[in-house]
mmCIF file with all atom_site columns, C-alpha atoms in Angstrom:
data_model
loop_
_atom_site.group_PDB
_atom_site.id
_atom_site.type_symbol
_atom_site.label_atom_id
_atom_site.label_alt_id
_atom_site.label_comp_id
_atom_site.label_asym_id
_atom_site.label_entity_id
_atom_site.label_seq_id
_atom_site.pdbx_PDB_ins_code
_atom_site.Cartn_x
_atom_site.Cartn_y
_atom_site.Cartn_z
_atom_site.occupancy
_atom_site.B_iso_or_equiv
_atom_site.pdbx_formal_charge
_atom_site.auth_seq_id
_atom_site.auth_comp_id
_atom_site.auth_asym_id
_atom_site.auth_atom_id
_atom_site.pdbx_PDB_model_num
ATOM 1   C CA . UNK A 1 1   ? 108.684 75.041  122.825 1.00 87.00 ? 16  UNK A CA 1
ATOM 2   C CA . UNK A 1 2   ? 105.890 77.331  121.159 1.00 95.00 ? 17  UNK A CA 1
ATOM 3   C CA . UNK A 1 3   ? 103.799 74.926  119.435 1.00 97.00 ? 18  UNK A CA 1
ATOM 4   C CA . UNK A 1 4   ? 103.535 77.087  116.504 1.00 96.00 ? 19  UNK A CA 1
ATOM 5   C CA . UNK A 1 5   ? 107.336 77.724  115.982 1.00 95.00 ? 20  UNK A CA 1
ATOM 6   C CA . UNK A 1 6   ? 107.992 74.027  116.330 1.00 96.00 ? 21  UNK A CA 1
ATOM 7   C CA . UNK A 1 7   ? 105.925 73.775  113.287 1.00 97.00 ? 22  UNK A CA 1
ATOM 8   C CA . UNK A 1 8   ? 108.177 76.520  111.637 1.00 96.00 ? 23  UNK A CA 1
ATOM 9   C CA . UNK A 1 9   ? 110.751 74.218  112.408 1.00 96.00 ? 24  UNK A CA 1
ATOM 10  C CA . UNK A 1 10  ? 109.603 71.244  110.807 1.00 96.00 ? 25  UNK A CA 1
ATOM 11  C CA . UNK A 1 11  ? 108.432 73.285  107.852 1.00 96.00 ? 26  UNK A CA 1
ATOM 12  C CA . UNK A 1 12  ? 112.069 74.373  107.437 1.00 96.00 ? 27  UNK A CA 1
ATOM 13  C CA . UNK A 1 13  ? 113.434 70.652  108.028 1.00 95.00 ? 28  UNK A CA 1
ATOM 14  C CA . UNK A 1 14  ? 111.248 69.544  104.991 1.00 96.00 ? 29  UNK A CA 1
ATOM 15  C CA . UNK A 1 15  ? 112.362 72.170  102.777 1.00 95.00 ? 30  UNK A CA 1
ATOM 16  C CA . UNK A 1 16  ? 116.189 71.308  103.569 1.00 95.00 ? 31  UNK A CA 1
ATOM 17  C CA . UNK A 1 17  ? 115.742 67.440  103.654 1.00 94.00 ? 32  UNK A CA 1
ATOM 18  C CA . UNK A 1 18  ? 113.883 68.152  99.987  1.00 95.00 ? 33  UNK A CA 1
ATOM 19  C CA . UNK A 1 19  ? 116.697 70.232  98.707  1.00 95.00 ? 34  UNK A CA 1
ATOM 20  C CA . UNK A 1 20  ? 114.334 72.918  98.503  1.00 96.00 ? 35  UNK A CA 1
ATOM 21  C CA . UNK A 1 21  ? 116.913 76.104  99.718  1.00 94.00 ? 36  UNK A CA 1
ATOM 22  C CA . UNK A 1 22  ? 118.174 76.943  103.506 1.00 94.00 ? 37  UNK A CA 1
ATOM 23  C CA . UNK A 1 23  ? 117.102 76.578  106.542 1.00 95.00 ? 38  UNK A CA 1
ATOM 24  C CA . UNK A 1 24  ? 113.986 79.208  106.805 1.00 95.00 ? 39  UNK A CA 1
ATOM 25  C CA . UNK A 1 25  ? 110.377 78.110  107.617 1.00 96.00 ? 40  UNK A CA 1
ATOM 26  C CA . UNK A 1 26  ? 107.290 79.602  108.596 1.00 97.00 ? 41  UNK A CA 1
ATOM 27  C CA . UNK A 1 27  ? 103.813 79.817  109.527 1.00 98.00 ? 42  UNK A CA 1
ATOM 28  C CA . UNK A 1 28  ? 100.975 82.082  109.516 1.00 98.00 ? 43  UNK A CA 1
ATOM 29  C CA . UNK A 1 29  ? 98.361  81.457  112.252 1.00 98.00 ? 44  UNK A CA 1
ATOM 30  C CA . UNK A 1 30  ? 94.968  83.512  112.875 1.00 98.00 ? 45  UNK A CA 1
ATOM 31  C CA . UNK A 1 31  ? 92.702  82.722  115.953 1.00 98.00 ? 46  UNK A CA 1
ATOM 32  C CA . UNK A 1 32  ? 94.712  79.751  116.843 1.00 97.00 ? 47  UNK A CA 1
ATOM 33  C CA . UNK A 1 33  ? 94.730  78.199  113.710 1.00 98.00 ? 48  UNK A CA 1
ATOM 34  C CA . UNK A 1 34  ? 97.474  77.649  111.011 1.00 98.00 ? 49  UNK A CA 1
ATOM 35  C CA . UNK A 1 35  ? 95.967  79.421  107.487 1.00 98.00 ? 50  UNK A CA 1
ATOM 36  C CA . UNK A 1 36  ? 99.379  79.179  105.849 1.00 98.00 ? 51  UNK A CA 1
ATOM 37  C CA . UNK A 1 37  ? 102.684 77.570  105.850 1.00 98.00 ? 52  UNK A CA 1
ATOM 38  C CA . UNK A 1 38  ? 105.840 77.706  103.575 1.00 98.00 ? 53  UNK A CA 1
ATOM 39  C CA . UNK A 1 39  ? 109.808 77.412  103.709 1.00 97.00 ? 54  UNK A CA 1
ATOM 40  C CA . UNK A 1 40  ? 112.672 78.240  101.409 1.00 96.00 ? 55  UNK A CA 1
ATOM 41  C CA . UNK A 1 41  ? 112.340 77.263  97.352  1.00 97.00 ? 56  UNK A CA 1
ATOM 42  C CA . UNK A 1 42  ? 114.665 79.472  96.239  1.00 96.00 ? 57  UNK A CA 1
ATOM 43  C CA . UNK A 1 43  ? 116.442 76.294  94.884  1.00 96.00 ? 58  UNK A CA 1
ATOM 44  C CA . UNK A 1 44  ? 113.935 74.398  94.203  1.00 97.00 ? 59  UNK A CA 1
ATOM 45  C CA . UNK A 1 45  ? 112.054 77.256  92.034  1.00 97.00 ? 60  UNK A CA 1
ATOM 46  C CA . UNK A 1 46  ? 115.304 78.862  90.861  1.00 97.00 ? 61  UNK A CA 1
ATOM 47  C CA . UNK A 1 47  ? 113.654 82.003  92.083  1.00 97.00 ? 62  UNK A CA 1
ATOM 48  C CA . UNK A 1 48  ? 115.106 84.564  94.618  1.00 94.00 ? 63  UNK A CA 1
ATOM 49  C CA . UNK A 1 49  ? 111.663 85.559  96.006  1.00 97.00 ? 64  UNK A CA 1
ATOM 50  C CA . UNK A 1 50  ? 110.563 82.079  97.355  1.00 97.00 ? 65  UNK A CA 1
ATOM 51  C CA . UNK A 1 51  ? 111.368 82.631  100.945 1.00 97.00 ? 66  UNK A CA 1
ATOM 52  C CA . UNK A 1 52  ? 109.748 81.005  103.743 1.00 98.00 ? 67  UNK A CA 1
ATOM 53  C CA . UNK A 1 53  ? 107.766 84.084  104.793 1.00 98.00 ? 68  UNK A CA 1
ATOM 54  C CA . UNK A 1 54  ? 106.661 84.732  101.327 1.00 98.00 ? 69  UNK A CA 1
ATOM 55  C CA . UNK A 1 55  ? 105.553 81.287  100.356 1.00 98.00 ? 70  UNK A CA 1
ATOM 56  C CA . UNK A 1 56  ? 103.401 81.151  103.655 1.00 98.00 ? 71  UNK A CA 1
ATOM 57  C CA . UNK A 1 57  ? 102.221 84.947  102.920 1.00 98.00 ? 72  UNK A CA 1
ATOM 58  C CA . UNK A 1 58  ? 100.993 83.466  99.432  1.00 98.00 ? 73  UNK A CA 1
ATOM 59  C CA . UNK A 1 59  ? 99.480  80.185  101.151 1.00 98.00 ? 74  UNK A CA 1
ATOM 60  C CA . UNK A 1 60  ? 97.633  81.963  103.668 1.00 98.00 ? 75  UNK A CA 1
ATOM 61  C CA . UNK A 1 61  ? 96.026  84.788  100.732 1.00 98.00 ? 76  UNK A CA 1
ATOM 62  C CA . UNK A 1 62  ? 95.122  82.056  98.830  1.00 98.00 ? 77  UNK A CA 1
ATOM 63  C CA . UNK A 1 63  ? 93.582  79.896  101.194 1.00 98.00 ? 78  UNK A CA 1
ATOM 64  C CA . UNK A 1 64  ? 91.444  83.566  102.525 1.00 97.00 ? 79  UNK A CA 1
ATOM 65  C CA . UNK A 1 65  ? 91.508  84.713  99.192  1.00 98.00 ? 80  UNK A CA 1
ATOM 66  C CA . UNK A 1 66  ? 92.476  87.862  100.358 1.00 97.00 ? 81  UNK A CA 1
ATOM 67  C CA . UNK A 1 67  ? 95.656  90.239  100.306 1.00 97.00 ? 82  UNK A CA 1
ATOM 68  C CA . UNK A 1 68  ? 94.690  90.982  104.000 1.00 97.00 ? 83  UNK A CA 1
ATOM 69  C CA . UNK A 1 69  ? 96.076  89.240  106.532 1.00 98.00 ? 84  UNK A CA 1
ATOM 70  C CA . UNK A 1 70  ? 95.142  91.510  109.455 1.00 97.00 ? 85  UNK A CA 1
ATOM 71  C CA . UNK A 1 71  ? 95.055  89.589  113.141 1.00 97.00 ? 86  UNK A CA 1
ATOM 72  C CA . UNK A 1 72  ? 97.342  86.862  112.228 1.00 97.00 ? 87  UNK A CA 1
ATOM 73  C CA . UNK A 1 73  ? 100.742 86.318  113.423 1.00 96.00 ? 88  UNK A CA 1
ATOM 74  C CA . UNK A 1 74  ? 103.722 84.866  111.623 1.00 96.00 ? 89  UNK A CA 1
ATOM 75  C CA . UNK A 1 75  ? 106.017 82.108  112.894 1.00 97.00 ? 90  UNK A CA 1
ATOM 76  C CA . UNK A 1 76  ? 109.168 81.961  111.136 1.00 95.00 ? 91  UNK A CA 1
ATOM 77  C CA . UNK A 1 77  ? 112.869 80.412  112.026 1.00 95.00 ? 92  UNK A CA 1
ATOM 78  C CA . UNK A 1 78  ? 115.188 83.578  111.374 1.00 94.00 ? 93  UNK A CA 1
ATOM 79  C CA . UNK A 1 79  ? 114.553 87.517  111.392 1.00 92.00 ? 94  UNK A CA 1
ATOM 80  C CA . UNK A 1 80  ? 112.458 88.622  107.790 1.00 93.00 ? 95  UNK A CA 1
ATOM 81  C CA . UNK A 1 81  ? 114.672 89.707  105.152 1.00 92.00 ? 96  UNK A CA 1
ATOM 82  C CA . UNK A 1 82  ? 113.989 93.102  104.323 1.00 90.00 ? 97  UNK A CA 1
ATOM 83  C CA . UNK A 1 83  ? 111.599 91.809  101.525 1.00 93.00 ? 98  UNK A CA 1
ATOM 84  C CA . UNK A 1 84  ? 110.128 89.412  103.838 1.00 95.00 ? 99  UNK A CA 1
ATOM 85  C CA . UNK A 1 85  ? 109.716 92.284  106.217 1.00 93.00 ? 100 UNK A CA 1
ATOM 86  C CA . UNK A 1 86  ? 108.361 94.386  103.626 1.00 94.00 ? 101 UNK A CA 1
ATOM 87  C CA . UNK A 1 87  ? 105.503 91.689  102.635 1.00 97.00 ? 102 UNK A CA 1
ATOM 88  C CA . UNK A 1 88  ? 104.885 90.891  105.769 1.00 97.00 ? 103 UNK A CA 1
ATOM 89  C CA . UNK A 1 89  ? 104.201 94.800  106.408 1.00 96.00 ? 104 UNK A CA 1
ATOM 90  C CA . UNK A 1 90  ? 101.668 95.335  103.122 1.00 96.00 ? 105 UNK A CA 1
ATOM 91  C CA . UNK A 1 91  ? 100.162 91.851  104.295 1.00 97.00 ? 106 UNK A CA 1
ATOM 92  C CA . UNK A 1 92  ? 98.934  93.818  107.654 1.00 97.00 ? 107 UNK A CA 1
ATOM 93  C CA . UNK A 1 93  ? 100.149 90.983  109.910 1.00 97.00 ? 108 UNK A CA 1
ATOM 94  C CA . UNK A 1 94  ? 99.996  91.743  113.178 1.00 96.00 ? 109 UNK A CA 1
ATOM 95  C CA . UNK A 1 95  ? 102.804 90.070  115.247 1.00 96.00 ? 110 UNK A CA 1
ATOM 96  C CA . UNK A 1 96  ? 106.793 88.128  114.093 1.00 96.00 ? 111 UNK A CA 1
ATOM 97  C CA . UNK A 1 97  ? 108.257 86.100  116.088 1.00 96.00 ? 112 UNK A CA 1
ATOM 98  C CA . UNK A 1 98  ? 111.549 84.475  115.190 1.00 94.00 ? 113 UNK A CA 1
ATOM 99  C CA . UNK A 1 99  ? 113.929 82.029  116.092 1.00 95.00 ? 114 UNK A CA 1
ATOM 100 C CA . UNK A 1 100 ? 117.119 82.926  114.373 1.00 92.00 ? 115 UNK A CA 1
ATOM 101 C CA . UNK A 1 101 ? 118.828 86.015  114.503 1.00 89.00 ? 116 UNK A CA 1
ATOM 102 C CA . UNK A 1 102 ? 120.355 88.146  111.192 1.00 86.00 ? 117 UNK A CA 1
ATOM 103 C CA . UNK A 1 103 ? 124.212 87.752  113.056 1.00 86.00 ? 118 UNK A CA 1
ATOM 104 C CA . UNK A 1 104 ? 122.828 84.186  112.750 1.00 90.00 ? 119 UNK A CA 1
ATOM 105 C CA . UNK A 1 105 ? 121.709 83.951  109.478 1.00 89.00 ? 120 UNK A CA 1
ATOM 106 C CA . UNK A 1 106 ? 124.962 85.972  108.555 1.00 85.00 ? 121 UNK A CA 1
ATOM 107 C CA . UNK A 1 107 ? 126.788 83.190  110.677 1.00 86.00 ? 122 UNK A CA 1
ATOM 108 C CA . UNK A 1 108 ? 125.788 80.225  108.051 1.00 88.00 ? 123 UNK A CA 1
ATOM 109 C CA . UNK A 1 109 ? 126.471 82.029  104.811 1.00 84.00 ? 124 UNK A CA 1
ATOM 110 C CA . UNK A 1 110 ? 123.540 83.859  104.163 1.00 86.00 ? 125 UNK A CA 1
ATOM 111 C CA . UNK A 1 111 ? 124.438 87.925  103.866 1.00 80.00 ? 126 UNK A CA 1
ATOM 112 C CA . UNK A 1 112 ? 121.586 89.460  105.917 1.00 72.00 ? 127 UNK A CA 1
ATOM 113 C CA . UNK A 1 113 ? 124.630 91.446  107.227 1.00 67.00 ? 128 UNK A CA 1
ATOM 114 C CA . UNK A 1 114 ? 124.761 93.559  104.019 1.00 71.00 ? 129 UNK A CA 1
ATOM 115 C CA . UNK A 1 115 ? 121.248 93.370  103.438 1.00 69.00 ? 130 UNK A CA 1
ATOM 116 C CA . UNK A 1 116 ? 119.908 95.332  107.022 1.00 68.00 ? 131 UNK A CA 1
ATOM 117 C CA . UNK A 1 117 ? 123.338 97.506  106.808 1.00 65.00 ? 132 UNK A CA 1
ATOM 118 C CA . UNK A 1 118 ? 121.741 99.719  103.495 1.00 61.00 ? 133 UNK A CA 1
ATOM 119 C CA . UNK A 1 119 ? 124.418 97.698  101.154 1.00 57.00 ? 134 UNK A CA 1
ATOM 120 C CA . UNK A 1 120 ? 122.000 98.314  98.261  1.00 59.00 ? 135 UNK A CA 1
ATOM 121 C CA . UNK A 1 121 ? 122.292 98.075  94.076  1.00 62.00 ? 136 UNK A CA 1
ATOM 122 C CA . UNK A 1 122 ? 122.203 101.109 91.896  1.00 67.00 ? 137 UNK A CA 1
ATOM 123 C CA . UNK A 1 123 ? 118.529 103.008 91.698  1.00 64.00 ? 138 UNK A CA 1
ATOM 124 C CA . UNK A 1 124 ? 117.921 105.655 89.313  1.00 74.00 ? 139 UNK A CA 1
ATOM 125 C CA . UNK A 1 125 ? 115.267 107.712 88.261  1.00 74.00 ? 140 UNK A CA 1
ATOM 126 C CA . UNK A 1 126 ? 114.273 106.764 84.651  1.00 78.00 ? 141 UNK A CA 1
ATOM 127 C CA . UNK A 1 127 ? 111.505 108.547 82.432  1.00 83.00 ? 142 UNK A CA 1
ATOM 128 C CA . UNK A 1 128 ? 109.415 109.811 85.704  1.00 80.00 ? 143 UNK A CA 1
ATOM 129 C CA . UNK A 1 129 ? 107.102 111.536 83.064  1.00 85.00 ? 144 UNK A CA 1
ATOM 130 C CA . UNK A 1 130 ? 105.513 108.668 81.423  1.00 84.00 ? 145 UNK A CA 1
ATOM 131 C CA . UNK A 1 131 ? 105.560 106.678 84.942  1.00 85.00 ? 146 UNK A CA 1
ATOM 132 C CA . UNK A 1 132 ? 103.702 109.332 86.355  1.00 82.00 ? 147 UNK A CA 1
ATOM 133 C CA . UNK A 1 133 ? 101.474 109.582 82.997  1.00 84.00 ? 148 UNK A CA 1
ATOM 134 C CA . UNK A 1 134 ? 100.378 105.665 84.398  1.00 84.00 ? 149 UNK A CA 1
ATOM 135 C CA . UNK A 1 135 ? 99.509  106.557 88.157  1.00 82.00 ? 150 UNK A CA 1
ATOM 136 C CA . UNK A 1 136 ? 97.104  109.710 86.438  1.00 84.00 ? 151 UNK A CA 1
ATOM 137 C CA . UNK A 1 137 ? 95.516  106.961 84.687  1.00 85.00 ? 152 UNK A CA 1
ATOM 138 C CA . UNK A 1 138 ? 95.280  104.383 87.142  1.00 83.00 ? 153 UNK A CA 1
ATOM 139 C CA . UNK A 1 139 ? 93.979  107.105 89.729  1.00 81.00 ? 154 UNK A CA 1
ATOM 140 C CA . UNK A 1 140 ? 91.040  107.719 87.565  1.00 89.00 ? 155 UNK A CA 1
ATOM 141 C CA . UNK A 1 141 ? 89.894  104.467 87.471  1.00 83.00 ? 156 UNK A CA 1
ATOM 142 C CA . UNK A 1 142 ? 86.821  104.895 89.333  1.00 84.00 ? 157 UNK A CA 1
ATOM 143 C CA . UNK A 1 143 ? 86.150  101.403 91.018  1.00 81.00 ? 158 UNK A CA 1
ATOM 144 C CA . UNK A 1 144 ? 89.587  100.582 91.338  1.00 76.00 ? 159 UNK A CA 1
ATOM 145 C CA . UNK A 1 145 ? 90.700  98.218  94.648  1.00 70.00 ? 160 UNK A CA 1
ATOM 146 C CA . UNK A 1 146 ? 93.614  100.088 97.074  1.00 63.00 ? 161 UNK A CA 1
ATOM 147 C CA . UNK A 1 147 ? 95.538  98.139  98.649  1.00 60.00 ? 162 UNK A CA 1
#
């Protein structure tokens, strides 16, 4: 077993022995070592964002204390969510590898299913002027960081 998956997997195990949320863990590794870790609190935080991928993406920033996690590869137990996969895409890390597949997750109650098929909630456009007002300002900011 990869070494750094099998530490996915016991990041996961805490989180479900803890009553934390399901069965997802993860971990972030650059040049061989682990700079961040993290596994389902959904439950435990009674928020919807605190997926294993996410709560290693925020270890690993914080422990670089940067937004920037280019060269580093993340371990995690199932296929990224589509927000996971999002993060995990402005985060600039390089490689996923995954235990789990979506059918999988799917299989245990979890709707990945709908999420990857394009089942989405309404969006609608709502007062584009004064949005757009807010990117002229914040675009002439001079020293402003991009990300």
């Amino acid at each position: 077993m990869n070494k750094y998956m099998k530490l996915a997997l016991e990041e996961a195990q805490k989180g479900i022995r803890s009553g934390h949320g399901g069965p997802f863990g993860c971990v972030i590794v650059k040049d061989d070592t682990v700079i961040g870790k993290g596994h389902n609190e959904v439950i435990r935080r009674n928020d919807p964002t605190c997926h294993g991928e996410m709560m290693a993406i925020r270890d690993a920033c914080a422990g670089l204390m940067t937004f920037d996690l280019s060269g580093c590869d993340l371990y995690t137990t199932a296929q990224p969510c589509p927000m996971c996969d999002a993060a995990i895409h402005w985060a600039n890390i390089r490689n996923v590898y995954y235990g789990c597949t979506v059918s999988d997750s799917d299989s245990i109650g979890f709707r990945d299913t709908d999420l990857f098929s394009g089942t989405k909630v309404g969006a609608f456009e709502l007062n584009r002027t004064e949005c757009l007002e807010l990117f002229r300002e914040y675009v002439k900011i001079k020293d402003r960081k991009h990300y």
